[in-house]
Amino acid sequence: MTSATQSAQPGHPVRPAPAVLPTLHRPVPAWGGFSLRLFALEVRRLLRNRRTVILMVVMPVALYFIASSSVGGDQDAGHGNVAAYILISMGVYGAMLATTSAEAMVAVERSRGWTRQLRLTPLTPVAYILLKACCAVVLGALSVTAVYLAGAVSGGPQMAGYLWPLTAGIALAGSLVFAALGLFLGYLLPSENVMQFLGLGVAAMAFLGGLFYPIPAGSTLDLVASFTPLYGLGHLVHAPLTGDPVQAVWVLNVLVWFAIFVLGAVWRFRADTARG
């Protein structure tokens, strides 16, 4: 006599069939959750902070006029003049400041509980960092455009026409390194400290990396600067103007620091969203 028959006999209770629980499965969407709609929402949210946007645009322009008026801008510098050298430097500085500050705003998002909402979404860490980087590029482009437009209107910078978009593009592409830095620090530091740290940190990196002045090759200062995040980008963006050949150490500097900051941002994003 089978167990099923026994359960049906008088005196034997009928055993209910075990309940089959539904399996919940949420597949990860294409591109890890990155979408143009989400990108547009992030950009609009960043642009609502008008004080920060004005700071990112006005400060580099003001520094350009101050620096170009305090030195002999008409002096020759490679394929242009000193004013063009300063213009390129301020373009990089503006892109740096914009992308780093835009990404560091994630510290404010954390304090307001936005990252807790991200735990409910299938957005992957890599897709999230890509999203934030694209948003930072938009703000960086605004800053670079403002600086180069101010230079064109002033008439001080003199360089070949193709060098204007070329150097602006290098500055903007290189600023992705500092977008990753801003995101890393935004997840690493509390919201009340991150912006103060970045204000001093960006300026210190600019001076140590030789962004505002040429560092003598082979000097002790050049050796120290070669280990800073802005060393490679500063040389790469000025090379078209000065005519210096591109060196592998410059490219390696940019790639290594970019990898360090991206890995740090992914690590902190995972740690932050994993907390209960």
Coordinates of C-alpha atoms in Angstrom, one line a residue:
M1 CA 0.0 0.0 0.0
T2 CA 1.5 3.3 -1.0
S3 CA 1.8 6.3 1.2
A4 CA -0.7 8.2 -0.9
T5 CA -3.2 5.4 -0.3
Q6 CA -2.5 5.3 3.4
S7 CA -3.1 9.0 3.7
A8 CA -6.5 8.5 2.1
Q9 CA -7.6 5.7 4.5
P10 CA -9.8 6.5 7.5
G11 CA -7.7 7.6 10.5
H12 CA -4.9 8.9 8.4
P13 CA -4.8 12.6 7.9
V14 CA -4.6 13.9 4.3
R15 CA -1.2 15.6 3.9
P16 CA -1.5 18.8 1.8
A17 CA 0.8 19.1 -1.1
P18 CA 3.8 21.4 -0.4
A19 CA 3.3 25.0 -1.6
V20 CA 5.4 26.0 -4.5
L21 CA 6.8 29.5 -3.9
P22 CA 7.3 31.7 -6.9
T23 CA 10.9 32.5 -7.8
L24 CA 11.6 36.2 -8.0
H25 CA 14.1 37.0 -10.7
R26 CA 15.0 40.5 -11.8
P27 CA 17.3 40.5 -14.8
V28 CA 19.9 43.2 -15.1
P29 CA 18.8 45.5 -18.0
A30 CA 21.1 46.2 -21.0
W31 CA 24.1 48.4 -20.3
G32 CA 23.8 47.7 -16.6
G33 CA 20.8 50.0 -16.2
F34 CA 22.4 53.0 -18.0
S35 CA 19.9 54.8 -20.3
L36 CA 19.6 58.2 -22.0
R37 CA 16.5 59.0 -19.9
L38 CA 18.4 58.5 -16.7
F39 CA 21.3 60.5 -18.1
A40 CA 19.0 63.4 -18.9
L41 CA 17.5 63.3 -15.4
E42 CA 20.9 63.4 -13.8
V43 CA 22.0 66.4 -16.0
R44 CA 18.9 68.4 -15.2
R45 CA 19.4 67.7 -11.5
L46 CA 23.0 68.9 -11.6
L47 CA 22.1 72.1 -13.5
R48 CA 19.5 73.0 -10.9
N49 CA 22.4 73.9 -8.6
R50 CA 23.0 77.3 -10.1
R51 CA 25.5 78.5 -7.6
T52 CA 27.8 75.6 -8.3
V53 CA 27.4 75.9 -12.0
I54 CA 28.2 79.6 -11.9
L55 CA 31.3 78.9 -9.8
M56 CA 32.5 76.3 -12.3
V57 CA 32.1 78.8 -15.1
V58 CA 33.0 82.2 -13.6
M59 CA 36.1 81.2 -11.5
P60 CA 38.2 79.7 -14.4
V61 CA 37.3 82.7 -16.6
A62 CA 38.3 85.2 -13.9
L63 CA 41.6 83.4 -13.2
Y64 CA 42.3 83.5 -17.0
F65 CA 42.0 87.3 -17.1
I66 CA 44.0 87.7 -13.9
A67 CA 46.8 85.5 -15.0
S68 CA 47.0 86.8 -18.6
S69 CA 47.1 90.4 -17.4
S70 CA 49.9 89.8 -14.9
V71 CA 52.3 88.2 -17.4
G72 CA 53.5 89.1 -20.9
G73 CA 50.8 87.4 -22.8
D74 CA 52.2 88.5 -26.2
Q75 CA 55.5 86.6 -25.7
D76 CA 56.0 83.6 -28.0
A77 CA 55.3 80.1 -26.7
G78 CA 55.7 77.4 -29.3
H79 CA 53.1 77.7 -32.0
G80 CA 51.4 80.5 -30.2
N81 CA 51.9 83.0 -27.3
V82 CA 51.9 82.9 -23.6
A83 CA 48.2 84.0 -23.4
A84 CA 47.3 80.8 -25.4
Y85 CA 49.3 78.8 -22.9
I86 CA 47.4 80.3 -20.0
L87 CA 44.1 79.8 -21.8
I88 CA 44.8 76.1 -22.2
S89 CA 45.8 75.8 -18.6
M90 CA 42.7 77.5 -17.4
G91 CA 40.6 75.4 -19.7
V92 CA 42.0 72.3 -18.0
Y93 CA 41.6 73.8 -14.6
G94 CA 38.0 74.7 -15.3
A95 CA 37.2 71.2 -16.6
M96 CA 38.9 69.7 -13.6
L97 CA 37.0 71.8 -11.2
A98 CA 33.7 71.2 -12.9
T99 CA 34.0 67.4 -13.2
T100 CA 35.4 66.9 -9.7
S101 CA 32.9 69.0 -8.0
A102 CA 30.0 67.5 -10.0
E103 CA 31.0 64.0 -9.0
A104 CA 31.7 64.9 -5.4
M105 CA 28.1 66.0 -5.0
V106 CA 27.4 62.3 -4.5
A107 CA 28.4 62.9 -0.9
V108 CA 25.3 65.1 -0.5
E109 CA 23.2 62.5 -2.3
R110 CA 24.4 60.0 0.3
S111 CA 23.5 62.2 3.2
R112 CA 20.0 62.6 1.7
G113 CA 19.4 58.9 1.3
W114 CA 19.7 58.7 -2.5
T115 CA 22.1 55.8 -2.4
R116 CA 19.7 53.8 -0.4
Q117 CA 17.2 54.2 -3.2
L118 CA 19.8 52.8 -5.6
R119 CA 19.9 49.6 -3.7
L120 CA 16.4 48.9 -5.0
T121 CA 17.4 49.3 -8.6
P122 CA 19.4 46.9 -10.9
L123 CA 21.9 49.7 -11.7
T124 CA 25.4 48.2 -11.6
P125 CA 28.4 50.0 -10.2
V126 CA 30.1 50.3 -13.5
A127 CA 27.0 51.7 -15.2
Y128 CA 26.5 54.2 -12.3
I129 CA 30.1 55.4 -12.7
L130 CA 29.6 55.7 -16.4
L131 CA 26.4 57.7 -15.9
K132 CA 28.1 60.1 -13.5
A133 CA 31.1 60.5 -15.7
C134 CA 28.9 61.5 -18.7
C135 CA 27.1 64.0 -16.5
A136 CA 30.4 65.5 -15.4
V137 CA 31.6 65.8 -19.0
V138 CA 28.6 68.1 -19.7
L139 CA 29.6 70.4 -16.9
G140 CA 33.2 70.2 -17.9
A141 CA 32.2 71.2 -21.5
L142 CA 30.4 74.2 -20.1
S143 CA 33.5 75.4 -18.2
V144 CA 35.9 74.8 -21.1
T145 CA 33.6 76.6 -23.5
A146 CA 33.3 79.6 -21.2
V147 CA 37.1 79.9 -20.8
Y148 CA 37.8 79.5 -24.6
L149 CA 35.0 81.9 -25.5
A150 CA 36.4 84.5 -23.1
G151 CA 39.8 84.0 -24.7
A152 CA 38.4 84.4 -28.2
V153 CA 36.5 87.6 -27.2
S154 CA 39.6 89.1 -25.5
G155 CA 41.7 88.5 -28.5
G156 CA 44.8 87.8 -26.4
P157 CA 45.5 84.1 -27.2
Q158 CA 47.2 83.6 -30.5
M159 CA 47.5 80.0 -31.9
A160 CA 46.5 78.1 -35.0
G161 CA 42.8 77.6 -35.6
Y162 CA 42.9 73.9 -35.3
L163 CA 44.6 74.1 -31.8
W164 CA 41.5 75.6 -30.3
P165 CA 39.2 72.6 -30.6
L166 CA 42.1 70.1 -30.3
T167 CA 43.4 71.4 -26.9
A168 CA 39.8 71.9 -25.7
G169 CA 39.0 68.3 -26.6
I170 CA 42.1 67.0 -24.8
A171 CA 41.3 69.0 -21.7
L172 CA 37.7 67.7 -21.6
A173 CA 38.8 64.1 -22.2
G174 CA 41.4 64.2 -19.6
S175 CA 39.0 65.7 -17.1
L176 CA 37.4 62.2 -16.8
V177 CA 40.3 61.3 -14.6
F178 CA 39.1 63.9 -12.1
A179 CA 35.5 62.9 -12.5
A180 CA 36.4 59.5 -11.2
L181 CA 38.4 61.2 -8.4
G182 CA 35.4 63.3 -7.4
L183 CA 33.1 60.2 -7.3
F184 CA 35.7 58.3 -5.3
L185 CA 36.0 61.1 -2.7
G186 CA 32.2 61.6 -2.7
Y187 CA 31.7 58.1 -1.4
L188 CA 34.8 58.2 0.8
L189 CA 34.3 61.5 2.7
P190 CA 31.3 63.0 4.5
S191 CA 29.3 65.7 2.7
E192 CA 30.4 68.5 5.1
N193 CA 34.1 67.9 4.3
V194 CA 34.3 66.8 0.7
M195 CA 33.9 70.2 -1.0
Q196 CA 36.4 71.9 1.2
F197 CA 38.9 69.2 0.6
L198 CA 38.4 69.4 -3.1
G199 CA 38.9 73.1 -3.3
L200 CA 42.3 72.8 -1.8
G201 CA 43.1 69.5 -3.4
V202 CA 42.4 70.6 -7.0
A203 CA 44.5 73.8 -6.6
A204 CA 47.4 71.8 -5.0
M205 CA 47.3 69.2 -7.9
A206 CA 47.4 72.0 -10.4
F207 CA 50.5 73.6 -8.9
L208 CA 52.3 70.3 -8.2
G209 CA 51.5 69.0 -11.6
G210 CA 52.9 72.1 -13.4
L211 CA 49.6 73.1 -15.0
F212 CA 50.2 76.8 -14.6
Y213 CA 54.0 76.9 -15.4
P214 CA 56.4 74.7 -17.4
I215 CA 58.6 72.5 -15.2
P216 CA 62.2 72.0 -16.3
A217 CA 62.6 68.5 -17.7
G218 CA 64.9 66.3 -15.6
S219 CA 64.7 68.5 -12.5
T220 CA 63.8 67.2 -9.0
L221 CA 60.5 69.1 -9.3
D222 CA 59.8 67.3 -12.5
L223 CA 60.4 63.9 -10.8
V224 CA 58.1 64.8 -8.0
A225 CA 55.4 66.1 -10.4
S226 CA 55.5 62.9 -12.5
F227 CA 53.8 61.1 -9.6
T228 CA 50.9 63.5 -9.4
P229 CA 47.5 63.1 -11.2
L230 CA 47.8 66.2 -13.3
Y231 CA 51.3 65.7 -14.7
G232 CA 50.4 63.7 -17.7
L233 CA 47.3 65.7 -18.7
G234 CA 49.1 69.0 -18.3
H235 CA 51.8 68.0 -20.7
L236 CA 49.5 66.3 -23.2
V237 CA 47.2 69.3 -23.4
H238 CA 50.1 71.8 -23.9
A239 CA 52.0 69.6 -26.4
P240 CA 50.1 70.7 -29.5
L241 CA 50.9 74.4 -28.7
T242 CA 54.5 73.9 -27.5
G243 CA 55.4 71.4 -30.2
D244 CA 56.8 68.9 -27.7
P245 CA 56.7 65.2 -28.8
V246 CA 54.2 63.1 -26.8
Q247 CA 56.0 60.9 -24.3
A248 CA 54.7 57.5 -23.1
V249 CA 55.1 58.5 -19.5
W250 CA 52.5 61.2 -19.9
V251 CA 49.9 58.8 -21.3
L252 CA 50.8 56.2 -18.7
N253 CA 50.4 58.8 -15.9
V254 CA 46.8 59.6 -17.1
L255 CA 45.8 55.9 -17.5
V256 CA 47.2 54.8 -14.2
W257 CA 45.5 57.5 -12.2
F258 CA 42.3 57.0 -14.0
A259 CA 42.3 53.3 -13.2
I260 CA 43.1 54.0 -9.5
F261 CA 40.3 56.5 -9.2
V262 CA 37.7 54.3 -11.0
L263 CA 38.6 51.2 -9.0
G264 CA 38.4 53.3 -5.8
A265 CA 35.0 54.7 -6.9
V266 CA 33.6 51.2 -7.7
W267 CA 35.0 49.9 -4.3
R268 CA 33.3 52.6 -2.3
F269 CA 30.1 52.4 -4.3
R270 CA 29.8 48.7 -3.6
A271 CA 30.6 49.2 0.1
D272 CA 28.1 52.0 0.5
T273 CA 25.2 50.3 -1.3
A274 CA 25.9 47.0 0.5
R275 CA 25.3 48.4 4.0
G276 CA 22.0 47.6 5.4

